[in-house]
Short mmCIF file of C-alpha atoms in Angstrom, two decimals:
data_model
loop_
_atom_site.label_atom_id
_atom_site.label_comp_id
_atom_site.label_asym_id
_atom_site.label_seq_id
_atom_site.Cartn_x
_atom_site.Cartn_y
_atom_site.Cartn_z
CA UNK A 71 -0.05 -0.29 -0.16
CA UNK A 72 1.49 3.50 -0.90
CA UNK A 73 2.05 6.22 1.54
CA UNK A 74 -0.94 8.65 -0.51
CA UNK A 75 -3.29 5.26 -0.16
CA UNK A 76 -2.71 5.03 3.54
CA UNK A 77 -2.78 8.67 3.98
CA UNK A 78 -6.30 8.30 2.25
CA UNK A 79 -8.00 5.36 4.24
CA UNK A 80 -6.87 7.40 7.74
CA UNK A 81 -8.47 10.64 6.32
CA UNK A 82 -12.33 8.67 6.05
CA UNK A 83 -14.77 9.47 7.77
CA UNK A 84 -14.90 7.64 11.37
CA UNK A 85 -17.87 6.28 12.73
CA UNK A 86 -18.21 7.70 15.72
CA UNK A 87 -18.55 5.44 19.39
CA UNK A 88 -22.03 4.25 20.18
CA UNK A 89 -22.72 6.08 22.80
CA UNK A 90 -27.06 6.29 22.30
CA UNK A 91 -29.37 6.55 25.40
CA UNK A 92 -30.83 2.72 26.38
CA UNK A 93 -34.24 3.53 24.07
CA UNK A 94 -32.15 3.66 21.02
CA UNK A 95 -30.33 0.81 20.91
CA UNK A 96 -33.91 -0.85 21.17
CA UNK A 97 -34.49 -1.20 16.92
CA UNK A 98 -37.70 0.37 16.49
CA UNK A 99 -40.06 -2.77 15.24
CA UNK A 100 -39.08 -3.89 18.90
CA UNK A 101 -40.40 -1.22 19.91
CA UNK A 102 -43.46 -0.82 17.90
CA UNK A 103 -44.35 -4.73 18.91
CA UNK A 104 -43.19 -3.57 23.02
CA UNK A 105 -46.20 -0.93 22.48
CA UNK A 106 -48.73 -2.90 20.39
CA UNK A 107 -48.52 -6.36 23.63
CA UNK A 108 -49.50 -3.28 25.93
CA UNK A 109 -52.59 -1.79 24.27
CA UNK A 110 -53.47 -5.85 23.53
CA UNK A 111 -53.53 -6.31 27.18
CA UNK A 112 -55.76 -3.57 28.63
CA UNK A 113 -57.94 -4.74 24.82
CA UNK A 114 -58.03 -7.80 26.33
CA UNK A 115 -58.60 -7.18 30.38
CA UNK A 116 -61.79 -5.29 28.52
CA UNK A 117 -63.38 -7.66 26.75
CA UNK A 118 -61.87 -10.11 24.92
CA UNK A 119 -61.54 -13.12 28.01
CA UNK A 120 -63.80 -15.25 26.99
CA UNK A 121 -63.87 -15.29 23.50
CA UNK A 122 -60.23 -15.96 24.05
CA UNK A 123 -60.77 -18.88 26.20
CA UNK A 124 -62.58 -20.61 23.60
CA UNK A 125 -59.77 -21.26 21.60
CA UNK A 126 -57.29 -22.86 23.94
CA UNK A 127 -55.76 -26.02 22.53
CA UNK A 128 -54.09 -29.06 23.60
CA UNK A 129 -51.38 -29.09 20.72
CA UNK A 130 -48.29 -26.72 19.94
CA UNK A 131 -49.54 -25.30 17.32
CA UNK A 132 -52.54 -22.19 16.80
CA UNK A 133 -52.93 -20.33 19.89
CA UNK A 134 -50.00 -21.89 21.97
CA UNK A 135 -47.73 -21.39 19.12
CA UNK A 136 -49.11 -17.19 19.18
CA UNK A 137 -48.30 -17.32 22.54
CA UNK A 138 -44.98 -18.86 22.37
CA UNK A 139 -44.15 -16.11 19.51
CA UNK A 140 -45.42 -13.26 22.37
CA UNK A 141 -43.56 -14.69 24.92
CA UNK A 142 -40.27 -14.71 22.78
CA UNK A 143 -41.36 -11.37 21.38
CA UNK A 144 -41.61 -9.96 25.98
CA UNK A 145 -38.02 -11.92 25.91
CA UNK A 146 -37.13 -10.32 22.95
CA UNK A 147 -37.68 -6.57 23.83
CA UNK A 148 -36.08 -7.32 27.70
CA UNK A 149 -32.77 -8.28 26.39
CA UNK A 150 -32.62 -5.73 23.93
CA UNK A 151 -33.15 -3.06 26.07
CA UNK A 152 -30.62 -4.38 28.73
CA UNK A 153 -28.30 -6.36 26.40
CA UNK A 154 -25.54 -8.24 28.77
CA UNK A 155 -24.04 -10.95 26.97
CA UNK A 156 -25.50 -13.43 29.50
CA UNK A 157 -28.92 -12.69 28.19
CA UNK A 158 -28.51 -12.22 25.06
CA UNK A 159 -26.70 -15.47 24.89
CA UNK A 160 -29.48 -17.08 26.58
CA UNK A 161 -31.95 -15.71 23.81
CA UNK A 162 -29.90 -17.23 20.98
CA UNK A 163 -30.01 -20.09 22.66
CA UNK A 164 -34.30 -19.73 23.20
CA UNK A 165 -34.65 -19.13 19.56
CA UNK A 166 -32.47 -21.94 18.45
CA UNK A 167 -29.77 -19.05 16.78
CA UNK A 168 -27.00 -21.17 17.40
CA UNK A 169 -25.85 -24.79 16.97
CA UNK A 170 -24.01 -27.22 19.46
CA UNK A 171 -21.16 -29.09 18.79
CA UNK A 172 -23.18 -32.58 18.72
CA UNK A 173 -25.75 -30.94 16.64
CA UNK A 174 -23.22 -29.22 14.19
CA UNK A 175 -21.52 -33.02 14.40
CA UNK A 176 -25.12 -34.63 12.82
CA UNK A 177 -25.77 -31.75 10.25
CA UNK A 178 -22.03 -32.33 8.98
CA UNK A 179 -21.58 -35.46 9.31
CA UNK A 180 -18.84 -37.78 9.00
CA UNK A 181 -15.43 -36.02 7.39
CA UNK A 182 -12.00 -37.67 5.80
CA UNK A 183 -9.31 -36.36 7.98
CA UNK A 184 -6.45 -38.96 7.08
CA UNK A 185 -5.05 -36.52 4.66
CA UNK A 186 -4.19 -34.05 7.90
CA UNK A 187 -0.39 -33.82 9.53
CA UNK A 188 -0.40 -32.34 12.97
CA UNK A 189 3.15 -31.60 13.15
CA UNK A 190 4.30 -28.25 12.93
CA UNK A 191 5.50 -26.40 9.70
CA UNK A 192 7.71 -24.27 9.33
CA UNK A 193 7.87 -20.96 6.29
CA UNK A 194 9.59 -23.51 4.01
CA UNK A 195 7.37 -26.78 4.72
CA UNK A 196 4.05 -24.50 4.99
CA UNK A 197 4.50 -23.45 1.72
CA UNK A 198 5.35 -26.78 0.56
CA UNK A 199 1.98 -27.87 2.17
CA UNK A 200 0.02 -25.14 0.79
CA UNK A 201 1.40 -26.00 -3.28
CA UNK A 202 0.80 -29.51 -2.81
CA UNK A 203 -2.95 -29.07 -1.91
CA UNK A 204 -2.48 -25.96 -4.79
CA UNK A 205 -1.65 -28.77 -6.98
CA UNK A 206 -3.36 -31.23 -6.08
CA UNK A 207 -6.91 -29.73 -6.18
CA UNK A 208 -6.43 -26.96 -8.99
CA UNK A 209 -9.80 -26.39 -10.75
CA UNK A 210 -10.79 -25.20 -6.97
CA UNK A 211 -7.98 -23.34 -5.74
CA UNK A 212 -5.79 -20.38 -6.44
CA UNK A 213 -2.18 -19.89 -3.87
CA UNK A 214 -1.25 -16.41 -4.23
CA UNK A 215 1.14 -14.32 -2.52
CA UNK A 216 -0.26 -10.54 -1.07
CA UNK A 217 3.12 -8.79 -0.51
CA UNK A 218 6.07 -9.54 1.71
CA UNK A 219 7.65 -9.26 5.41
CA UNK A 220 10.81 -7.25 6.31
CA UNK A 221 12.65 -10.17 5.71
CA UNK A 222 11.41 -11.34 1.72
CA UNK A 223 9.28 -14.27 3.24
CA UNK A 224 6.08 -13.95 1.19
CA UNK A 225 1.96 -13.29 2.88
CA UNK A 226 0.45 -16.64 1.02
CA UNK A 227 -2.77 -17.15 0.86
CA UNK A 228 -4.81 -20.03 -0.05
CA UNK A 229 -8.05 -20.01 -1.87
CA UNK A 230 -10.62 -21.81 -1.89
CA UNK A 231 -13.75 -22.10 -4.08
CA UNK A 232 -15.75 -23.57 -7.27
CA UNK A 233 -14.17 -19.95 -9.09
CA UNK A 234 -10.90 -19.66 -6.87
CA UNK A 235 -9.71 -16.98 -9.10
CA UNK A 236 -12.27 -13.71 -9.58
CA UNK A 237 -15.21 -13.26 -7.11
CA UNK A 238 -17.70 -14.04 -8.38
CA UNK A 239 -20.93 -11.80 -8.37
CA UNK A 240 -23.17 -12.56 -5.26
CA UNK A 241 -21.09 -15.35 -3.81
CA UNK A 242 -19.88 -13.64 -0.58
CA UNK A 243 -16.30 -13.43 0.28
CA UNK A 244 -14.62 -14.68 3.84
CA UNK A 245 -11.54 -14.65 5.42
CA UNK A 246 -9.67 -16.40 8.04
CA UNK A 247 -5.83 -15.25 9.38
CA UNK A 248 -3.69 -16.79 11.63
CA UNK A 249 0.00 -16.25 12.85
CA UNK A 250 -0.51 -12.67 13.31
CA UNK A 251 1.79 -13.04 16.10
CA UNK A 252 4.33 -15.33 14.87
CA UNK A 253 4.92 -17.36 18.41
CA UNK A 254 1.11 -17.97 18.38
CA UNK A 255 0.98 -20.61 16.02
CA UNK A 256 -2.23 -23.44 16.99
CA UNK A 257 -4.10 -20.95 14.37
CA UNK A 258 -1.48 -21.65 11.47
CA UNK A 259 -1.79 -25.63 11.70
CA UNK A 260 -5.89 -25.48 12.25
CA UNK A 261 -5.80 -23.52 8.83
CA UNK A 262 -3.72 -26.01 7.28
CA UNK A 263 -6.05 -28.53 8.57
CA UNK A 264 -8.92 -26.67 7.46
CA UNK A 265 -7.61 -26.31 3.97
CA UNK A 266 -6.92 -29.85 3.81
CA UNK A 267 -10.73 -31.20 4.82
CA UNK A 268 -12.55 -28.78 2.16
CA UNK A 269 -10.63 -29.80 -0.17
CA UNK A 270 -10.51 -33.67 0.16
CA UNK A 271 -14.33 -33.97 1.40
CA UNK A 272 -15.67 -31.61 -1.72
CA UNK A 273 -17.70 -33.80 -3.82
CA UNK A 274 -17.99 -36.49 -0.69
CA UNK A 275 -19.17 -34.60 2.32
CA UNK A 276 -22.77 -32.50 1.17
CA UNK A 277 -22.03 -29.51 3.94
CA UNK A 278 -18.46 -29.04 3.12
CA UNK A 279 -19.41 -29.28 -0.71
CA UNK A 280 -21.87 -26.76 -0.19
CA UNK A 281 -19.90 -24.27 1.64
CA UNK A 282 -17.09 -24.09 -1.03
CA UNK A 283 -19.72 -24.18 -4.05
CA UNK A 284 -21.62 -21.62 -2.35
CA UNK A 285 -18.38 -19.48 -0.65
CA UNK A 286 -15.11 -17.99 -1.46
CA UNK A 287 -12.81 -18.73 0.73
CA UNK A 288 -9.49 -17.50 1.98
CA UNK A 289 -7.05 -18.79 4.09
CA UNK A 290 -4.33 -16.81 5.09
CA UNK A 291 -2.26 -19.76 7.69
CA UNK A 292 0.88 -17.25 8.78
CA UNK A 293 0.60 -13.48 8.39
CA UNK A 294 3.68 -12.68 10.14
CA UNK A 295 6.29 -15.46 9.38
CA UNK A 296 9.08 -13.89 10.12
CA UNK A 297 8.16 -13.94 13.90
CA UNK A 298 7.10 -17.64 13.59
CA UNK A 299 11.03 -18.10 13.04
CA UNK A 300 12.00 -16.87 15.76
CA UNK A 301 9.74 -18.69 18.02
CA UNK A 302 10.59 -22.08 19.27
CA UNK A 303 8.18 -24.98 20.20
CA UNK A 304 7.42 -25.73 23.79
CA UNK A 305 6.85 -21.44 24.45
CA UNK A 306 3.49 -21.77 26.92
CA UNK A 307 3.51 -17.47 28.09
CA UNK A 308 6.95 -16.12 26.38
CA UNK A 309 7.14 -13.57 23.63
CA UNK A 310 10.16 -14.28 22.02
CA UNK A 311 8.71 -13.75 17.98
CA UNK A 312 5.70 -12.31 18.99
CA UNK A 313 6.71 -9.05 16.75
CA UNK A 314 7.32 -8.76 13.19
CA UNK A 315 11.18 -8.65 12.15
CA UNK A 316 11.83 -4.92 13.45
CA UNK A 317 9.59 -6.27 17.08
CA UNK A 318 5.86 -4.45 15.73
CA UNK A 319 3.22 -5.87 17.45
CA UNK A 320 1.54 -6.52 13.99
CA UNK A 321 -1.92 -6.22 16.36
CA UNK A 322 -1.43 -2.45 17.50
CA UNK A 323 -0.47 -1.69 13.78
CA UNK A 324 -3.88 -0.97 12.30
CA UNK A 325 -4.84 2.42 11.86
CA UNK A 326 -6.99 3.21 14.86
CA UNK A 327 -10.44 4.75 15.05
CA UNK A 328 -9.87 7.77 17.06
CA UNK A 329 -7.48 10.70 15.69
CA UNK A 330 -5.99 11.05 18.32
CA UNK A 331 -4.23 7.19 17.71
CA UNK A 332 -3.34 7.68 13.85
CA UNK A 333 -0.19 7.92 13.46
CA UNK A 334 1.35 6.19 16.70
CA UNK A 335 3.30 3.46 15.04
CA UNK A 336 5.18 3.03 11.60
CA UNK A 337 2.44 1.11 8.98
CA UNK A 338 4.34 -2.17 8.41
CA UNK A 339 4.47 -3.82 5.52
CA UNK A 340 2.59 -6.95 6.94
CA UNK A 341 -0.36 -4.77 7.95
CA UNK A 342 -0.43 -2.69 4.67
CA UNK A 343 -0.17 -5.75 2.90
CA UNK A 344 -3.23 -7.36 4.50
CA UNK A 345 -4.91 -3.62 4.36
CA UNK A 346 -4.24 -3.80 0.60
CA UNK A 347 -6.45 -7.26 0.44
CA UNK A 348 -9.38 -5.96 2.94
CA UNK A 349 -10.01 -2.93 0.71
CA UNK A 350 -9.76 -5.56 -2.68
CA UNK A 351 -12.29 -7.82 -2.02
CA UNK A 352 -15.58 -7.37 -0.61
CA UNK A 353 -14.70 -9.53 2.49
CA UNK A 354 -18.43 -10.42 4.48
CA UNK A 355 -16.87 -11.98 7.39
CA UNK A 356 -13.98 -12.69 8.90
CA UNK A 357 -11.51 -14.33 11.95
CA UNK A 358 -8.39 -13.09 13.42
CA UNK A 359 -6.89 -16.69 14.67
CA UNK A 360 -4.34 -15.75 18.02
CA UNK A 361 -2.92 -18.01 21.22
CA UNK A 362 -2.83 -17.36 25.19
CA UNK A 363 -6.22 -17.83 26.16
CA UNK A 364 -9.27 -19.73 25.12
CA UNK A 365 -12.06 -17.20 23.83
CA UNK A 366 -13.75 -15.53 21.28
CA UNK A 367 -13.37 -11.31 21.31
CA UNK A 368 -14.91 -9.27 19.39
CA UNK A 369 -15.39 -5.07 18.49
CA UNK A 370 -14.19 -2.66 20.09
CA UNK A 371 -10.78 -3.14 21.41
CA UNK A 372 -9.73 0.27 22.26
CA UNK A 373 -11.69 3.11 24.36
CA UNK A 374 -12.33 6.70 23.20
CA UNK A 375 -9.43 8.04 24.95
CA UNK A 376 -7.20 5.52 23.34
CA UNK A 377 -5.96 2.40 25.75
CA UNK A 378 -5.91 4.04 28.97
CA UNK A 379 -7.88 3.63 31.82
CA UNK A 380 -8.94 0.38 33.27
CA UNK A 381 -10.92 -1.89 31.15
CA UNK A 382 -13.94 -1.02 29.85
CA UNK A 383 -16.98 -2.21 27.79
CA UNK A 384 -16.77 -0.65 24.87
CA UNK A 385 -20.36 -1.62 22.05
CA UNK A 386 -20.08 -1.56 19.03
CA UNK A 387 -23.09 -0.05 17.15
CA UNK A 388 -23.60 -4.27 15.85
CA UNK A 389 -23.22 -5.53 19.78
CA UNK A 390 -25.31 -8.21 19.06
CA UNK A 391 -24.63 -9.19 16.29
CA UNK A 392 -21.06 -9.68 17.47
CA UNK A 393 -22.27 -11.25 20.42
CA UNK A 394 -23.65 -14.01 18.16
CA UNK A 395 -20.42 -14.07 15.65
CA UNK A 396 -18.51 -15.15 18.82
CA UNK A 397 -20.63 -17.25 20.61
CA UNK A 398 -21.54 -19.09 17.17
CA UNK A 399 -17.57 -20.03 17.76
CA UNK A 400 -17.79 -20.38 21.15
CA UNK A 401 -20.39 -22.56 21.69
CA UNK A 402 -19.90 -24.77 18.72
CA UNK A 403 -16.60 -25.72 20.70
CA UNK A 404 -16.25 -28.49 22.46
CA UNK A 405 -15.58 -26.39 25.66
CA UNK A 406 -15.01 -22.52 25.38
CA UNK A 407 -18.77 -21.82 25.61
CA UNK A 408 -18.08 -23.51 29.45
CA UNK A 409 -18.08 -22.21 32.51
CA UNK A 410 -15.15 -22.30 34.61
CA UNK A 411 -10.86 -22.34 33.71
CA UNK A 412 -9.73 -20.82 30.12
CA UNK A 413 -6.66 -23.76 30.35
CA UNK A 414 -6.19 -27.10 30.85
CA UNK A 415 -2.53 -26.37 32.71
CA UNK A 416 -3.61 -25.31 35.91
CA UNK A 417 -0.41 -23.16 36.13
CA UNK A 418 -1.51 -21.60 33.35
CA UNK A 419 -4.88 -20.30 34.42
CA UNK A 420 -6.30 -17.01 36.61
CA UNK A 421 -9.62 -16.27 37.91
CA UNK A 422 -10.50 -14.55 34.53
CA UNK A 423 -13.69 -16.53 33.34
CA UNK A 424 -15.79 -14.94 30.63
CA UNK A 425 -19.03 -15.16 29.76
CA UNK A 426 -20.09 -17.94 27.79
CA UNK A 427 -16.22 -17.84 26.45
CA UNK A 428 -17.06 -14.86 25.16
CA UNK A 429 -15.51 -10.96 25.63
CA UNK A 430 -15.88 -7.50 24.31
CA UNK A 431 -12.48 -6.71 23.37
CA UNK A 432 -12.24 -3.35 25.34
CA UNK A 433 -13.15 -4.81 28.51
CA UNK A 434 -10.94 -7.79 28.34
CA UNK A 435 -8.27 -5.39 28.38
CA UNK A 436 -8.29 -2.15 25.37
CA UNK A 437 -5.49 -2.10 22.59
CA UNK A 438 -5.74 0.41 19.79
CA UNK A 439 -4.54 -0.35 16.15
CA UNK A 440 -6.12 -3.47 16.68
CA UNK A 441 -6.86 -5.75 13.35
CA UNK A 442 -10.08 -6.38 13.74
CA UNK A 443 -11.30 -2.62 14.82
CA UNK A 444 -9.94 -1.39 11.34
CA UNK A 445 -12.28 -4.41 9.80
CA UNK A 446 -15.05 -3.19 11.13
CA UNK A 447 -14.66 0.29 11.20
CA UNK A 448 -12.93 1.31 7.43
CA UNK A 449 -14.34 -1.97 5.78
CA UNK A 450 -17.50 -3.38 5.15
CA UNK A 451 -16.69 -6.60 6.55
CA UNK A 452 -17.45 -7.85 10.22
CA UNK A 453 -14.14 -9.70 11.86
CA UNK A 454 -13.40 -11.26 15.51
CA UNK A 455 -10.70 -12.42 17.20
CA UNK A 456 -10.25 -16.24 18.99
CA UNK A 457 -8.33 -17.49 21.08
CA UNK A 458 -7.41 -21.11 20.16
CA UNK A 459 -5.10 -22.22 23.02
CA UNK A 460 -3.35 -20.96 26.37
CA UNK A 461 -0.04 -22.64 25.06
CA UNK A 462 0.91 -20.29 22.34
CA UNK A 463 3.39 -22.83 20.85
CA UNK A 464 2.25 -26.52 22.48
CA UNK A 465 4.31 -29.62 21.35
CA UNK A 466 2.82 -30.82 18.36
CA UNK A 467 1.09 -34.12 20.67
CA UNK A 468 -1.17 -31.63 21.33
CA UNK A 469 -2.34 -30.28 17.91
CA UNK A 470 -4.55 -33.37 17.14
CA UNK A 471 -6.85 -32.28 20.71
CA UNK A 472 -6.72 -29.19 19.59
CA UNK A 473 -7.86 -30.14 15.93
CA UNK A 474 -10.77 -31.88 17.81
CA UNK A 475 -12.01 -29.45 19.38
CA UNK A 476 -12.12 -25.99 16.92
CA UNK A 477 -12.88 -28.56 14.04
CA UNK A 478 -16.74 -27.89 14.06
CA UNK A 479 -16.46 -24.25 15.16
CA UNK A 480 -13.75 -23.03 12.13
CA UNK A 481 -16.82 -24.46 10.14
CA UNK A 482 -19.79 -23.01 11.96
CA UNK A 483 -18.38 -19.40 11.89
CA UNK A 484 -17.57 -19.79 8.06
CA UNK A 485 -20.77 -20.65 7.77
CA UNK A 486 -22.12 -17.39 9.72
CA UNK A 487 -21.35 -15.25 5.99
CA UNK A 488 -24.42 -16.60 5.12
CA UNK A 489 -26.34 -15.11 7.20
CA UNK A 490 -27.40 -11.49 6.10
CA UNK A 491 -29.54 -9.36 3.80
CA UNK A 492 -28.01 -9.79 0.11
CA UNK A 493 -28.37 -9.44 -3.17
CA UNK A 494 -27.69 -6.77 -6.39
CA UNK A 495 -28.11 -3.63 -6.76
CA UNK A 496 -29.27 -2.57 -10.22
CA UNK A 497 -29.88 0.49 -12.64
CA UNK A 498 -32.96 0.96 -13.51
CA UNK A 499 -32.43 2.41 -17.42
CA UNK A 500 -29.59 -0.26 -18.39
CA UNK A 501 -29.90 -2.89 -16.13
CA UNK A 502 -26.58 -2.80 -15.19
CA UNK A 503 -25.36 -3.61 -11.70
CA UNK A 504 -24.69 -0.04 -9.45
CA UNK A 505 -21.06 -0.01 -8.21
CA UNK A 506 -20.83 2.23 -4.22
CA UNK A 507 -24.29 2.14 -3.43
CA UNK A 508 -24.65 2.86 0.24
CA UNK A 509 -26.53 0.17 2.63
CA UNK A 510 -27.66 1.19 5.30
CA UNK A 511 -29.97 -0.49 8.27
CA UNK A 512 -32.08 0.71 10.84
CA UNK A 513 -30.18 3.16 13.22
CA UNK A 514 -26.62 1.74 12.50
CA UNK A 515 -23.70 3.81 11.57
CA UNK A 516 -21.94 1.03 10.20
CA UNK A 517 -22.24 1.05 6.45
CA UNK A 518 -21.65 -1.26 3.08
CA UNK A 519 -21.57 -0.56 0.15
CA UNK A 520 -22.00 -2.51 -3.12
CA UNK A 521 -18.78 -4.13 -5.08
CA UNK A 522 -18.00 -3.22 -8.96
CA UNK A 523 -21.14 -6.01 -10.13
CA UNK A 524 -23.95 -4.27 -7.49
CA UNK A 525 -23.92 -7.54 -5.25
CA UNK A 526 -23.71 -6.80 -1.67
CA UNK A 527 -24.34 -8.84 2.10
CA UNK A 528 -25.37 -7.22 5.03
CA UNK A 529 -25.33 -9.95 8.30
CA UNK A 530 -27.74 -9.17 10.56
CA UNK A 531 -29.63 -11.23 13.40
CA UNK A 532 -33.12 -12.73 13.74
CA UNK A 533 -35.53 -8.74 13.00
CA UNK A 534 -37.23 -6.40 10.97
CA UNK A 535 -35.07 -4.17 9.14
CA UNK A 536 -35.48 -1.00 7.45
CA UNK A 537 -32.65 -1.19 4.79
CA UNK A 538 -32.24 1.90 3.06
CA UNK A 539 -29.87 2.19 -0.72
CA UNK A 540 -28.27 5.44 -1.24
CA UNK A 541 -25.91 6.83 -4.17
CA UNK A 542 -25.37 10.06 -5.31
CA UNK A 543 -26.52 9.73 -8.41
CA UNK A 544 -29.69 7.99 -7.77
CA UNK A 545 -32.98 7.69 -5.12
CA UNK A 546 -33.14 6.73 -2.81
CA UNK A 547 -34.85 3.18 -1.89
CA UNK A 548 -36.09 2.05 1.31
CA UNK A 549 -37.14 -1.67 1.97
CA UNK A 550 -38.27 -3.28 5.12
CA UNK A 551 -37.01 -6.91 5.51
CA UNK A 552 -37.09 -9.80 8.19
CA UNK A 553 -35.16 -12.33 9.15
CA UNK A 554 -35.78 -15.16 11.36
CA UNK A 555 -34.44 -18.33 12.29
CA UNK A 556 -36.35 -20.54 10.03
CA UNK A 557 -34.69 -17.79 7.22
CA UNK A 558 -31.62 -16.22 8.58
CA UNK A 559 -31.16 -15.17 4.92
CA UNK A 560 -32.83 -12.61 2.79
CA UNK A 561 -32.50 -11.57 -0.99
CA UNK A 562 -33.09 -8.22 -1.38
CA UNK A 563 -32.64 -6.96 -5.24
CA UNK A 564 -32.98 -3.42 -5.46
CA UNK A 565 -33.14 -1.43 -8.57
CA UNK A 566 -32.32 2.63 -8.38
CA UNK A 567 -33.47 5.43 -10.61
CA UNK A 568 -30.94 7.49 -11.51
CA UNK A 569 -31.57 11.56 -11.53
CA UNK A 570 -32.97 12.39 -14.86
CA UNK A 571 -34.73 9.14 -14.96
CA UNK A 572 -37.65 10.44 -13.14
CA UNK A 573 -40.26 9.12 -15.77
CA UNK A 574 -39.53 5.10 -14.74
CA UNK A 575 -40.31 5.97 -10.90
CA UNK A 576 -44.12 5.16 -10.84
CA UNK A 577 -43.03 2.01 -12.43
CA UNK A 578 -40.36 0.91 -9.78
CA UNK A 579 -42.48 1.71 -6.69
CA UNK A 580 -45.29 -0.45 -8.25
CA UNK A 581 -43.03 -3.23 -8.51
CA UNK A 582 -41.71 -2.47 -5.49
CA UNK A 583 -44.88 -2.28 -3.35
CA UNK A 584 -45.92 -5.98 -5.44
CA UNK A 585 -43.08 -8.01 -3.98
CA UNK A 586 -44.36 -10.27 -1.09
CA UNK A 587 -41.05 -9.75 0.73
CA UNK A 588 -40.73 -6.75 1.16
CA UNK A 589 -44.66 -4.73 0.92
CA UNK A 590 -46.16 -3.19 3.60
CA UNK A 591 -48.16 -6.54 4.29
CA UNK A 592 -45.10 -7.79 6.17
CA UNK A 593 -45.78 -5.52 9.03
CA UNK A 594 -49.93 -6.12 8.93
CA UNK A 595 -49.30 -9.56 8.78
CA UNK A 596 -46.39 -9.02 12.24
CA UNK A 597 -48.64 -7.29 14.06
CA UNK A 598 -51.60 -9.42 14.13
CA UNK A 599 -49.62 -12.06 15.00
CA UNK A 600 -48.01 -10.29 17.82
CA UNK A 601 -51.37 -8.41 19.24
CA UNK A 602 -53.55 -11.94 18.74
CA UNK A 603 -50.11 -13.27 20.87
CA UNK A 604 -50.27 -10.33 23.39
CA UNK A 605 -53.97 -10.95 23.67
CA UNK A 606 -53.59 -14.74 24.78
CA UNK A 607 -51.02 -14.31 27.12
CA UNK A 608 -52.64 -11.39 29.28
CA UNK A 609 -55.36 -14.28 29.38
CA UNK A 610 -53.68 -17.44 30.30
CA UNK A 611 -51.04 -15.06 32.46
#
């Protein structure tokens, strides 16, 4: 990345920290539902009791199903107003929005792991391993370097997909990065094993085949190969090899979101290469694999006043989404989500035990210049940091049990890339994709943009969203979209009318109103369901 490019990214408008009052944290749709529930309860007490009682059923359907919907609505309203991690996790469990390891094992099915070499791979061995995969599966892989380190080692990325060479319109992009700290090596090996499993089971395992067919997966086993070459096997909690060749901590080297923290460190080639790569490819979701404990942490990592001061919960405006993403990994892990010591080796433990194995970065310990914050603030993507193992450079005999702990979680996290509102934004007259149209939802400041083909992805949890599409050269359009556990993904294709083509607006509005997924009838049907549920709740409770 050139100096001018870096300055351009530095000058990009920063997202303000989220300091909304609690009322703004509650989505508009849930506020409306809560008001409807209160109104309905009053109505129920004033004369609807006899009529409602006559509709009782002994089956889990009809009124009881509506009652359950109403109870879940109340629970969701309360939880989203309070937003504690424990309450959010409870909500995700009740809704069935996350999968445990046993359920995932059944869903994934049996797959072949015989091609995995459970040993450590130095730089040359890692490159040979990647080249072997790329040669054996040449129609499904693209091995390339995104840049070089100070010591001229290549930063290799293996792309796995049906169309690995280029972005396929409508196919989301996902990336895993490991070994950012050179002495934290578990993630490096896990990604080599994951690549092996994806490729050797394609066409043989339905789950893996579908994943590869519908996702373009980028795997970078080592972001800091220079540091790795200095690290030593058996290092439990040391720092030898942590930094790059010039002893810079790469997870403090990205542009911070607060101006006071910018330009405090010299941009390193490894970070610059990842930045350029992350901006060139329309990544939707990513994870950064580390070592030192066993948990998932999520943005924000920094505090408004920089890294000074005590740890403090610093929520992003997508706090609930990040909690779900983090918990999706932790819950699919064999023990990360459980209460208790983080480390299997007793002398590495402390009293630290985050709820459900996940924690906000700044609440854990604040840092400035971290990669996950940079991804969230400066790109269209979302990223979490996964701490895979308490021992930073474990002996080789521990690699197989570590793979067993993490293999389903690694797969499940990739699959989260599909829980989105997505589609194409096209020009009403030409039919061509509109590049750089902005997509915003509700009151969240996080904006994503369409890629060159007009395709876009916006990760979301269950809920009702007002989604607005805008472009400086076009008339904006807003739609309502409902995301549920049964339908966690929604394809929404939008046609924008260019300034000067106003005669096309009436026809475009007619088409939009006729769309059953985004018409006002959705809100009407949803309102009826919640009002009925509220009446039953008032009668029975």
